Coordinates of N, CA and C in Angstrom, one line a residue:
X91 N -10.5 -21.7 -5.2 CA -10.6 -21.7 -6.7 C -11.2 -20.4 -7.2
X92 N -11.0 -20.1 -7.9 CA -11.0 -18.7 -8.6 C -12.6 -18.5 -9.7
X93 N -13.3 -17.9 -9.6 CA -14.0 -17.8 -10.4 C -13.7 -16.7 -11.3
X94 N -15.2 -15.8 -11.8 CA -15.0 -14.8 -13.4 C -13.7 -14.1 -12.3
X95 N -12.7 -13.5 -13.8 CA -12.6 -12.2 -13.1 C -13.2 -10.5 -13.5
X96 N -13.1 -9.9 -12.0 CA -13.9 -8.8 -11.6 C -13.3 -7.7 -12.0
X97 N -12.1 -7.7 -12.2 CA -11.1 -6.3 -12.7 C -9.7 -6.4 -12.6
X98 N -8.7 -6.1 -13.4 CA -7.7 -6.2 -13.7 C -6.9 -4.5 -13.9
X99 N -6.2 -4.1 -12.4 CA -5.1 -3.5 -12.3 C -3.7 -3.2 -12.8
X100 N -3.3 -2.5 -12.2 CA -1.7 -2.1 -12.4 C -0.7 -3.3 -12.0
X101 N -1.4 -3.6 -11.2 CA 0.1 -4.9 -10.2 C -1.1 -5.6 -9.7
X102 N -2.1 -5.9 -10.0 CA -3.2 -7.3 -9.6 C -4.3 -7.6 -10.2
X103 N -5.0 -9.0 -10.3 CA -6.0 -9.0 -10.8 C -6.6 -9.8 -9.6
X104 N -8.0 -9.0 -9.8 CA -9.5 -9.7 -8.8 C -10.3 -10.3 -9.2
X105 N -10.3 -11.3 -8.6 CA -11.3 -13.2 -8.7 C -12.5 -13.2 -7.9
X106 N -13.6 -13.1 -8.2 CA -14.6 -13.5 -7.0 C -14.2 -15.1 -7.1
X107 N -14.4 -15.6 -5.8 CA -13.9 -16.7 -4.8 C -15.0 -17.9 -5.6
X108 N -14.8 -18.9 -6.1 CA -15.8 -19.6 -6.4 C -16.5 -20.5 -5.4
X109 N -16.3 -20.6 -3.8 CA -16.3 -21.2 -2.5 C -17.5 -20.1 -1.9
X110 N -17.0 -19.0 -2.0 CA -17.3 -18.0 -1.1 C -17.5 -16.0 -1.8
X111 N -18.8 -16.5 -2.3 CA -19.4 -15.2 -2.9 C -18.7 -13.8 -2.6
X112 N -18.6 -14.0 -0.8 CA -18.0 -12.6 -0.2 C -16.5 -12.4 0.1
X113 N -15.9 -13.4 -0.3 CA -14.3 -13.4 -0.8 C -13.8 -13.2 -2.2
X114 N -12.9 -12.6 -2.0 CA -12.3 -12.4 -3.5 C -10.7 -13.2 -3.4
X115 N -10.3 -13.3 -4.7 CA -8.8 -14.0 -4.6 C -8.1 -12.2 -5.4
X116 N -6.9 -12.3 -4.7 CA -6.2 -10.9 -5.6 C -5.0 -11.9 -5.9
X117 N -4.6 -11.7 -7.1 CA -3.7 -12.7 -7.7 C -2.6 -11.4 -8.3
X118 N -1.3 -11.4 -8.0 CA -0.4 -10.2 -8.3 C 0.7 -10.7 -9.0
X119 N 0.5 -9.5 -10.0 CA 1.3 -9.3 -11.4 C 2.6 -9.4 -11.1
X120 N 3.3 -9.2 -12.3 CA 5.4 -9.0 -12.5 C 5.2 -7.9 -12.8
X121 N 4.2 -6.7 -13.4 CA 4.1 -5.5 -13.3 C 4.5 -4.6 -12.9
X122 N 5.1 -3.7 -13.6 CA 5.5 -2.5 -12.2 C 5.6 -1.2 -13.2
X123 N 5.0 -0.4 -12.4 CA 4.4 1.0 -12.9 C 4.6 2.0 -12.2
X124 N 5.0 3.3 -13.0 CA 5.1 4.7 -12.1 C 4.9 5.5 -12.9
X125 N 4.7 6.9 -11.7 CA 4.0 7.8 -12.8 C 2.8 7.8 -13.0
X126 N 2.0 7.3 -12.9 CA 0.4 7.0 -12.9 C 0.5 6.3 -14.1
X127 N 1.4 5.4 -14.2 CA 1.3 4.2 -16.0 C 1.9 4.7 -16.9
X128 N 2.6 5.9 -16.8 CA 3.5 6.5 -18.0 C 4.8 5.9 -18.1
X129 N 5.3 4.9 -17.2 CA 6.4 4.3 -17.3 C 6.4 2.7 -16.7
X130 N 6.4 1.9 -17.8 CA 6.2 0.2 -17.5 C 7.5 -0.4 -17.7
X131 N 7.3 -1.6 -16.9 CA 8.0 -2.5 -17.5 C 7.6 -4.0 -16.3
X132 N 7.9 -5.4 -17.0 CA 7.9 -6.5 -16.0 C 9.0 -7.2 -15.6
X133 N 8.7 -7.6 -14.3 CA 10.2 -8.1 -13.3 C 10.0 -9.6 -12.9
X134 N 10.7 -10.8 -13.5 CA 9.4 -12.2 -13.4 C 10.3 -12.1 -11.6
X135 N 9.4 -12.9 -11.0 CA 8.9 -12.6 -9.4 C 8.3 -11.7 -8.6
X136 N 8.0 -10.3 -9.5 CA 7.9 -9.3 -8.8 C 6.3 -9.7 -8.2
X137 N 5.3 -10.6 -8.7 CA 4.6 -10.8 -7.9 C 4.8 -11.3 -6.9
X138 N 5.2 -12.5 -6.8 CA 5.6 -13.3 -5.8 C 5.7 -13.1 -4.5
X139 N 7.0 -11.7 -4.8 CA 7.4 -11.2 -3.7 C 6.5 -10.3 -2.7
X140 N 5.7 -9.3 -4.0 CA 4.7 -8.8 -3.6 C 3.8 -9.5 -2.8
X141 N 3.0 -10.2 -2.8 CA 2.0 -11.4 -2.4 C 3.0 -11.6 -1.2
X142 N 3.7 -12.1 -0.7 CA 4.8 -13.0 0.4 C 4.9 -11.9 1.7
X143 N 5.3 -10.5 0.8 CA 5.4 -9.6 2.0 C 3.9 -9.2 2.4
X144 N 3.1 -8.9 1.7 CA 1.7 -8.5 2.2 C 1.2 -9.2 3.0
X145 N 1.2 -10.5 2.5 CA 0.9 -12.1 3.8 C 1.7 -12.1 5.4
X146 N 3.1 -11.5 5.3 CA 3.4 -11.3 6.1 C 2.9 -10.6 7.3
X147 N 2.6 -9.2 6.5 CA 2.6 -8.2 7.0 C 1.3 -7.9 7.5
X148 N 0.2 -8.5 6.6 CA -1.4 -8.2 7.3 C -1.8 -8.8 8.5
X149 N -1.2 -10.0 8.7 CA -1.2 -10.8 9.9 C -0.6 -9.7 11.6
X150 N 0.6 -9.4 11.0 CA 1.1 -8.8 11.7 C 0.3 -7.5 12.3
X151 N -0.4 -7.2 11.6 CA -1.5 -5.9 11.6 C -2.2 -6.4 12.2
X152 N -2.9 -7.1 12.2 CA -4.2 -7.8 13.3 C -3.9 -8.1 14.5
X153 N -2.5 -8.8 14.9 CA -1.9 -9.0 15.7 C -2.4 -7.7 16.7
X154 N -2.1 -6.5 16.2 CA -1.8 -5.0 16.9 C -3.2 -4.4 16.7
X155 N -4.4 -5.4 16.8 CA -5.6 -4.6 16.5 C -6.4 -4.1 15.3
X156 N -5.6 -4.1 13.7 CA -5.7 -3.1 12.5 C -6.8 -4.1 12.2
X157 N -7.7 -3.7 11.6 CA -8.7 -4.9 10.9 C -8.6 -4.5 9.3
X158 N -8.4 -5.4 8.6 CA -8.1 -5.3 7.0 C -8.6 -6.6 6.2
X159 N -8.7 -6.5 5.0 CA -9.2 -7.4 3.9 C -8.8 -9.0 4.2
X160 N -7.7 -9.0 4.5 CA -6.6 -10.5 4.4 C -7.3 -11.4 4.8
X161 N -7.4 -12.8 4.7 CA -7.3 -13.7 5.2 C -6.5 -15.0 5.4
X162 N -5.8 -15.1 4.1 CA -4.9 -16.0 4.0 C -4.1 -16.0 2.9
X163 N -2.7 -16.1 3.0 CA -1.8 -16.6 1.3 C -2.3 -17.8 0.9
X164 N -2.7 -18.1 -0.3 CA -2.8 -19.1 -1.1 C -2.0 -19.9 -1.9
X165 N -0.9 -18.8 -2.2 CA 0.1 -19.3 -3.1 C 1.3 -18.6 -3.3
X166 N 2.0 -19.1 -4.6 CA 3.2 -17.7 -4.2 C 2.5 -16.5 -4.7
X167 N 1.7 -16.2 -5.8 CA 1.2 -14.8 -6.7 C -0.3 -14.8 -5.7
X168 N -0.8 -15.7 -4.7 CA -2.4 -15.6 -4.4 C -2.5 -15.4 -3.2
X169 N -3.9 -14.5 -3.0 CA -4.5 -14.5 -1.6 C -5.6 -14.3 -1.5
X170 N -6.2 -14.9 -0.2 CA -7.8 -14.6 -0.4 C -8.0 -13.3 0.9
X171 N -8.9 -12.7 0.4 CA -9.2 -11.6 1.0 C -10.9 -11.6 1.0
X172 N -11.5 -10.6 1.8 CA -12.9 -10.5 2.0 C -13.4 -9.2 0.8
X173 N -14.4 -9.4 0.8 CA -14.7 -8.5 -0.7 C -15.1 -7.1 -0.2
X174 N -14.4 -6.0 -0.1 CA -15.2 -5.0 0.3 C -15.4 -4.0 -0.9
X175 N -16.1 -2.8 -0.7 CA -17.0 -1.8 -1.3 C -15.4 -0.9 -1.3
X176 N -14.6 -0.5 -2.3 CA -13.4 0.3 -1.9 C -13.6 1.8 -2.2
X177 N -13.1 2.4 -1.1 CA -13.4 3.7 -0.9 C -12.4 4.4 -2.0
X178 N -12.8 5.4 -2.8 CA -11.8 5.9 -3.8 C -11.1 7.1 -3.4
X179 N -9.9 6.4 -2.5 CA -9.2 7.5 -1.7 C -8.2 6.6 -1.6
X180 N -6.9 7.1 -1.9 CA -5.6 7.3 -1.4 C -5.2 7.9 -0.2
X181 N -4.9 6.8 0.6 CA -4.3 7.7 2.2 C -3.2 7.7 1.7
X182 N -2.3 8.8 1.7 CA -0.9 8.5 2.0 C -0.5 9.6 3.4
X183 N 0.5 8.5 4.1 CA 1.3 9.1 5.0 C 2.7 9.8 4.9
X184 N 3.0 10.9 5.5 CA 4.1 10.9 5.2 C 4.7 11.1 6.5
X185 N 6.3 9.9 6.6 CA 7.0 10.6 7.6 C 8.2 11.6 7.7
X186 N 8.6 11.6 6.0 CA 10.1 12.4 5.7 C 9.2 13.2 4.5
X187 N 9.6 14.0 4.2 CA 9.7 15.0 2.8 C 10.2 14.0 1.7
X188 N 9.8 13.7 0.6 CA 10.6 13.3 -0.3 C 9.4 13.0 -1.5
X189 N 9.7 12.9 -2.9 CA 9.0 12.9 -4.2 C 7.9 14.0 -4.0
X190 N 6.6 14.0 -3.9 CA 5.9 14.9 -5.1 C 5.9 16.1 -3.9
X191 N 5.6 15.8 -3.1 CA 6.1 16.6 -1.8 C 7.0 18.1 -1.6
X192 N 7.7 17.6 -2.5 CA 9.2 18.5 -2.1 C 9.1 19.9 -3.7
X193 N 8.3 18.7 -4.8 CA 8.1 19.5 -6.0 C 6.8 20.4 -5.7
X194 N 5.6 19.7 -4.8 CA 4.7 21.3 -4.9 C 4.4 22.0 -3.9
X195 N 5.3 21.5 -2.6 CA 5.3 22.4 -1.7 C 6.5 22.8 -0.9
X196 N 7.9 22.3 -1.6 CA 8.5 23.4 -1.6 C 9.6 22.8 -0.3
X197 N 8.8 21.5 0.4 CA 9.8 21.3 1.3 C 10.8 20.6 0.8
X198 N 11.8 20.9 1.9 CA 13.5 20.5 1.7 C 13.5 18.9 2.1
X199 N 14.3 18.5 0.9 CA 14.0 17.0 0.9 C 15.0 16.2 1.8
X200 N 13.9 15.4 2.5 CA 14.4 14.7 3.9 C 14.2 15.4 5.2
X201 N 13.2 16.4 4.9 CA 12.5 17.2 6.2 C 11.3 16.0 6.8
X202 N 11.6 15.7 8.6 CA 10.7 14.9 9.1 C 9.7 15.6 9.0
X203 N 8.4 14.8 9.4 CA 7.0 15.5 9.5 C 6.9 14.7 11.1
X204 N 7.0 15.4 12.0 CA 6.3 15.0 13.1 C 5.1 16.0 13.6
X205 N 3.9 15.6 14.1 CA 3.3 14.3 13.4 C 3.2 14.3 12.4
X206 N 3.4 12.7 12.0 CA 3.3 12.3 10.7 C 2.1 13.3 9.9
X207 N 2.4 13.4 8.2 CA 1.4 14.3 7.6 C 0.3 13.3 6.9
X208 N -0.8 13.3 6.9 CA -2.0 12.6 6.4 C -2.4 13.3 5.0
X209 N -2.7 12.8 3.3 CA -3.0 13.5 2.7 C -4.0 13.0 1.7
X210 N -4.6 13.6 1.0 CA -5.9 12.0 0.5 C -6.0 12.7 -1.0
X211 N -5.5 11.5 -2.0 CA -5.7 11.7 -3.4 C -6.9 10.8 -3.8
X212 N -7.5 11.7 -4.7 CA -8.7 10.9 -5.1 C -8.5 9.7 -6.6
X213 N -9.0 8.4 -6.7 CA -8.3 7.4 -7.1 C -8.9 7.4 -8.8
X214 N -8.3 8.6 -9.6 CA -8.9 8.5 -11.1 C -7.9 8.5 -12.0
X215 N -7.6 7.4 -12.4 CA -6.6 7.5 -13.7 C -6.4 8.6 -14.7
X216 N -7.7 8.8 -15.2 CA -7.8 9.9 -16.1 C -7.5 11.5 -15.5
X217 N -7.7 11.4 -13.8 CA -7.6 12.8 -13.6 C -5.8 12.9 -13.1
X218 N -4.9 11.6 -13.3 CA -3.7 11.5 -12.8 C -4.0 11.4 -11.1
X219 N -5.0 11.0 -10.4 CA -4.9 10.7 -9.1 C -5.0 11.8 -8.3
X220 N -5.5 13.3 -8.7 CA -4.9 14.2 -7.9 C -5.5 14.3 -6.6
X221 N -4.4 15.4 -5.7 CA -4.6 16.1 -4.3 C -5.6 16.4 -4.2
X222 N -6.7 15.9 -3.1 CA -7.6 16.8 -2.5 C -7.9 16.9 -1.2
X223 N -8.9 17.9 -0.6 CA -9.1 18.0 0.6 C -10.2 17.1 0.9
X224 N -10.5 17.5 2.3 CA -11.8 16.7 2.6 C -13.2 17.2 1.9
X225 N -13.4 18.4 1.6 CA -14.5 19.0 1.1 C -14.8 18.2 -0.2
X226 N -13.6 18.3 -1.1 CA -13.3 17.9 -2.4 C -14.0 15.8 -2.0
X227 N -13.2 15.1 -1.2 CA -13.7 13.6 -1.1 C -15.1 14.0 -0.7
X228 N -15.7 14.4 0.0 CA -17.3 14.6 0.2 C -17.9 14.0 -0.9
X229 N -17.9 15.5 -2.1 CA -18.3 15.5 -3.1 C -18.0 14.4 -4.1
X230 N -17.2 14.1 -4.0 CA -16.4 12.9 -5.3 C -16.6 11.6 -4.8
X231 N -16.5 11.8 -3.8 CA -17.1 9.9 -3.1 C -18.4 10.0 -2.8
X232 N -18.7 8.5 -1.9 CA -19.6 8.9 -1.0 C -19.5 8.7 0.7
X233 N -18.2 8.9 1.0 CA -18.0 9.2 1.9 C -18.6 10.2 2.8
X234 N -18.5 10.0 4.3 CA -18.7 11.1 5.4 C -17.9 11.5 6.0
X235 N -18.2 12.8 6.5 CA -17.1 13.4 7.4 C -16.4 12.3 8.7
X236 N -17.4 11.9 9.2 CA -17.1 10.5 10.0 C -16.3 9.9 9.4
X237 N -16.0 9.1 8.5 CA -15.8 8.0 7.9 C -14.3 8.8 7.6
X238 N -14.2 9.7 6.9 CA -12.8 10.7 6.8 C -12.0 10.7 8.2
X239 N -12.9 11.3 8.7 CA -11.8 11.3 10.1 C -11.3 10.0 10.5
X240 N -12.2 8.8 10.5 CA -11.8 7.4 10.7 C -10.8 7.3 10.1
X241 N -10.8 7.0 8.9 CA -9.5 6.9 7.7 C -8.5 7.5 8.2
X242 N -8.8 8.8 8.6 CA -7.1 9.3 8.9 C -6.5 8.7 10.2
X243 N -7.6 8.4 11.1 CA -7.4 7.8 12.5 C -6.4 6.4 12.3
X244 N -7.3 5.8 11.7 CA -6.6 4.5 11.3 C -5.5 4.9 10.4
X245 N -5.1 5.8 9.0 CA -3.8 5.6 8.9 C -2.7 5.7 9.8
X246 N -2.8 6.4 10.9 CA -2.0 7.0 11.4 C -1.7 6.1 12.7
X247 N -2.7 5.0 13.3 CA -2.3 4.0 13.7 C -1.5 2.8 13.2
X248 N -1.8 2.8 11.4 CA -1.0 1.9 10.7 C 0.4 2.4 10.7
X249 N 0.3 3.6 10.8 CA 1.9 4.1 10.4 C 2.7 4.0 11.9
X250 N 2.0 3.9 12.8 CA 2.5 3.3 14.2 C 3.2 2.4 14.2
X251 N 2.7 1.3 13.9 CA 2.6 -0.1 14.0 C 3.7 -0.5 12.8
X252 N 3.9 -0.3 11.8 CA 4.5 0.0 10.3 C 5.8 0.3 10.8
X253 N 6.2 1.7 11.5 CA 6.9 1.8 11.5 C 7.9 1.2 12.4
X254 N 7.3 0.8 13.5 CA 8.5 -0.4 14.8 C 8.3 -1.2 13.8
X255 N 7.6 -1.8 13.1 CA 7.8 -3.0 12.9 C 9.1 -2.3 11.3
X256 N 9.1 -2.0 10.5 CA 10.3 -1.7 9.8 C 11.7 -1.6 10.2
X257 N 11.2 -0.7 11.4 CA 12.5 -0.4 12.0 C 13.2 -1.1 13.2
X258 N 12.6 -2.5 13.0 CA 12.9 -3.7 13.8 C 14.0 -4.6 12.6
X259 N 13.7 -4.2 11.5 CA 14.9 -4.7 10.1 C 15.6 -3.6 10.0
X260 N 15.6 -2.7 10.4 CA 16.6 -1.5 10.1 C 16.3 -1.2 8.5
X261 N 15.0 -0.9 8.6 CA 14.3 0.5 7.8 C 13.4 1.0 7.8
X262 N 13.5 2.6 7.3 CA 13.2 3.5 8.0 C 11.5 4.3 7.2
X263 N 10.7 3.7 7.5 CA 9.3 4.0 7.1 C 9.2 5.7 6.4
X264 N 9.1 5.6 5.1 CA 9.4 7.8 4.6 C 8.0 7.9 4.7
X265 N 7.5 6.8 3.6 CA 6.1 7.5 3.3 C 5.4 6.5 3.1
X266 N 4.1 5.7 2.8 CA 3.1 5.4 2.3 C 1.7 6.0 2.0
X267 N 1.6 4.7 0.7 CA -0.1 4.6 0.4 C -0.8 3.6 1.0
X268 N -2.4 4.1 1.4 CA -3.7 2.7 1.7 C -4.0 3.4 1.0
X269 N -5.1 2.0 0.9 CA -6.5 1.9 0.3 C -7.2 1.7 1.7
X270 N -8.8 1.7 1.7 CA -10.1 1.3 2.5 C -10.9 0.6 1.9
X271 N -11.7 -0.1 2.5 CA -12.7 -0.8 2.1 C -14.1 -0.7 3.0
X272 N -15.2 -0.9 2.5 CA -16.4 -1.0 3.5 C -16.5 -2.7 3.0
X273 N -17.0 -3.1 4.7 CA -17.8 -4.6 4.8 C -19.2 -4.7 4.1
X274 N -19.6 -5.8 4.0 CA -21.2 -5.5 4.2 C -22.1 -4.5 5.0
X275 N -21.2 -4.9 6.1 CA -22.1 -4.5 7.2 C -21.6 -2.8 7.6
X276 N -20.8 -2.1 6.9 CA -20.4 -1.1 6.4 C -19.4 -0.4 7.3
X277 N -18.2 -1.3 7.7 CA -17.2 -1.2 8.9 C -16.4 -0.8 7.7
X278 N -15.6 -0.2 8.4 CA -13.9 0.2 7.0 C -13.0 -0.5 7.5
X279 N -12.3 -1.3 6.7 CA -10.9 -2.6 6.8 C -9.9 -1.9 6.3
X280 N -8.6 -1.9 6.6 CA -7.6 -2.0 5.6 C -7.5 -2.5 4.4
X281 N -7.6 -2.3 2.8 CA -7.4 -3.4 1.8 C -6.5 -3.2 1.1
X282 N -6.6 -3.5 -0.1 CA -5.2 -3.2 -1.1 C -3.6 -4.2 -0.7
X283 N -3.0 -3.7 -0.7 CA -1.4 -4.4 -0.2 C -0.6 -3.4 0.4
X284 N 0.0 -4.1 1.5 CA 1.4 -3.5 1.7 C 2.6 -3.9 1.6
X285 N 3.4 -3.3 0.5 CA 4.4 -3.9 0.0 C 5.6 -2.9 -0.2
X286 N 6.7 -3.1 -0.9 CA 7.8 -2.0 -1.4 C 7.0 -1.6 -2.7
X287 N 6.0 -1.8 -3.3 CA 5.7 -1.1 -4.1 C 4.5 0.1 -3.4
X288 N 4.0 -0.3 -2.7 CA 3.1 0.9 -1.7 C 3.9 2.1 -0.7
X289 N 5.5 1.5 -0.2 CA 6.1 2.2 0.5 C 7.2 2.4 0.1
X290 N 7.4 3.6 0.8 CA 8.9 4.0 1.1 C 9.6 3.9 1.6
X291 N 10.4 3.0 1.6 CA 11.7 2.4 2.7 C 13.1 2.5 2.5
X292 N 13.9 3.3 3.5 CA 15.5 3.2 3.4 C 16.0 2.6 4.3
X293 N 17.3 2.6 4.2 CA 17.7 1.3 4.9 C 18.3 2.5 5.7
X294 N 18.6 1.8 7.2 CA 19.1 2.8 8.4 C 20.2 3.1 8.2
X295 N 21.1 1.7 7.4 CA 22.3 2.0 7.7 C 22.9 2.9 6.8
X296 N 22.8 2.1 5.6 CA 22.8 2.8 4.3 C 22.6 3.9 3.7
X297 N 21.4 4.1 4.5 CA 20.3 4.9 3.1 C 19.9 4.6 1.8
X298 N 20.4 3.6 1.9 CA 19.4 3.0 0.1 C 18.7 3.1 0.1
X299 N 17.6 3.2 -1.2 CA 16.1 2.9 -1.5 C 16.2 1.6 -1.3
X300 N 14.8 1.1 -0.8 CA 14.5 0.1 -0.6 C 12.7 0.0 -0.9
X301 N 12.7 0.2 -2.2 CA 11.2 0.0 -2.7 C 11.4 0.5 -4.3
X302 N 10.2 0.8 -4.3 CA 9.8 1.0 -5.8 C 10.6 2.0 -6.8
X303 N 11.0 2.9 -5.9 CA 11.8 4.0 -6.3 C 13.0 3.6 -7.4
X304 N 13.6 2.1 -6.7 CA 14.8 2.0 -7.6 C 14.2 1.6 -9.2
X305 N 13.3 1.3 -9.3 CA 12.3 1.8 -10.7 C 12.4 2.5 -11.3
X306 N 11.3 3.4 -10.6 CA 11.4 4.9 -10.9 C 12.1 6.1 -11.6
X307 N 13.6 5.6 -10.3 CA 14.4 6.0 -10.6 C 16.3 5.5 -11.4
X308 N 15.5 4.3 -11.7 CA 16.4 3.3 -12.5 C 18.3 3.5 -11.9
X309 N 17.9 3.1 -10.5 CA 19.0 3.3 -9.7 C 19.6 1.4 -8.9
X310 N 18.8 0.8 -9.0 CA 19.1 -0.2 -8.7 C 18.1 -1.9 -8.9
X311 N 18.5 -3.1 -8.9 CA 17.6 -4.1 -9.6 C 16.3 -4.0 -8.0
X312 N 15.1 -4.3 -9.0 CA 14.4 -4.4 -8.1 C 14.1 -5.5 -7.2
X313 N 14.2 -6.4 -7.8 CA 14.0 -7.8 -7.5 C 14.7 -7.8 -6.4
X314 N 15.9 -7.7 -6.3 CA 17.4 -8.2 -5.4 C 16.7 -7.7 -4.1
X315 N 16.2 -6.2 -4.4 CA 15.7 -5.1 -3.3 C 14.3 -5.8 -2.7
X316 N 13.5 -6.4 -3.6 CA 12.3 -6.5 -3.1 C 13.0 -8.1 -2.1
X317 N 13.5 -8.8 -2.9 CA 14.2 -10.2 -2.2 C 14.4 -9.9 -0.8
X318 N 15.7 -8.8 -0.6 CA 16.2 -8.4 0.8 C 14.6 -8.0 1.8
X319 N 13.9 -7.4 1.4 CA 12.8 -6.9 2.2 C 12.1 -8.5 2.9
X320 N 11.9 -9.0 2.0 CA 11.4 -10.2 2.4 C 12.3 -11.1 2.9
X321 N 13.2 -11.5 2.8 CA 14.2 -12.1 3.8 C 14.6 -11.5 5.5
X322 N 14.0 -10.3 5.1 CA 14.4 -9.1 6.4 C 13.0 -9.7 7.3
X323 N 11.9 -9.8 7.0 CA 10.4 -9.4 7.3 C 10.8 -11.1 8.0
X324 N 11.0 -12.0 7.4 CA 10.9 -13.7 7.6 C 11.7 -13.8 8.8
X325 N 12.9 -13.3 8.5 CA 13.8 -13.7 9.7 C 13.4 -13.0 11.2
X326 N 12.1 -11.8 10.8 CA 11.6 -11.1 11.7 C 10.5 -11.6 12.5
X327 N 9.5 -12.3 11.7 CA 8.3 -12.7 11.7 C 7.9 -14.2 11.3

């Protein structure tokens, strides 16, 4: 059961747990946003779906070692998660060239990155989210050098794991976003969601978008797209 809520997002809102002080419920929107919120609109299921694949997929992560927020789906839009302290940092991974990538540095789009490239935006609406280094998260969080190197350690293990497991459906992992969290006890989890709105996914065979992009880039329904992902992941898992 859901108690006050704690804060309300782009694609979720957070419940402290009325059972369990140090759980939260994340309950996910029809929402969908790009651009850092300069371009809206809602899609009825798009939670649903959201919520169904993350449930899938966090289990699957523990399976392989990854420790993260999840605990269980609740519903079709619900889940309960453990409450952590969220680190204000954007991991993103990249394993192809493609979007903001290609515009400020110039690479040619659909250039692999092996190894994968690691890159950390700091999480401020008002500053548009931008690029920074490690020096820059020091100062802006309260993060440690430690704790930085961890994060990248663990993205790049998720992008391991991420990627067989995608390309076990026949698609092809380009790029993602995490989030981090600290425990009480001040361990860093996986939190946030992993979904087609956090990633970049093309199909092997195809090359279609298969995520958020067809949004974005108003190239195809999203729903049908997010549908296929989850039909892909079930018959997988």
């Amino acid at each position: 059961m859901k108690a006050e809520l704690l804060y309300e997002g782009k694609a979720k809102k957070v419940y402290r747990s009325a059972s369990n002080s140090e759980q939260l419920i994340l309950s996910y929107k029809n929402d969908a946003t790009a651009f850092n919120g300069k371009k809206k609109a809602s899609f009825t299921g798009k939670g649903r779906l959201n919520n169904e694949i993350s449930s899938l997929i966090f289990p699957y992560l523990h399976e392989r070692g990854i420790r993260t927020h999840f605990l269980e789906r609740l519903n079709d839009t619900e889940q309960l998660v453990w409450a952590t302290e969220i680190i204000p940092l954007e991991v993103v991974v990249r394993n192809v060239a493609t979007g903001s990538i290609t515009k400020r540095l110039g690479f040619k789009e659909r250039t692999p990155f092996e190894p994968a490239l690691v890159e950390l935006f700091y999480k401020n609406d008002a500053l548009d989210d931008p690029l920074i280094n490690d020096d820059h998260a020091l100062l802006l969080t309260d993060s440690t050098a430690k704790e930085l190197r961890e994060l990248k350690v663990m993205a790049l293990e998720i992008n391991t794991v991420l990627r067989e497991l995608f390309q076990s459906i026949n698609l092809a992992l380009v790029d993602f976003k995490l989030e981090f969290g600290r425990l009480p006890d001040g361990s860093i989890v996986l939190s946030d969601e992993i979904s087609p709105d956090t990633c970049r996914l093309w199909d092997m065979v195809t090359e279609e978008k298969m995520d958020k992009d067809v949004f974005r880039q108003d190239i195809g329904d999203l729903i049908s797209v997010y549908e296929q992902i989850l039909q892909r992941l079930e018959a997988r898992l």
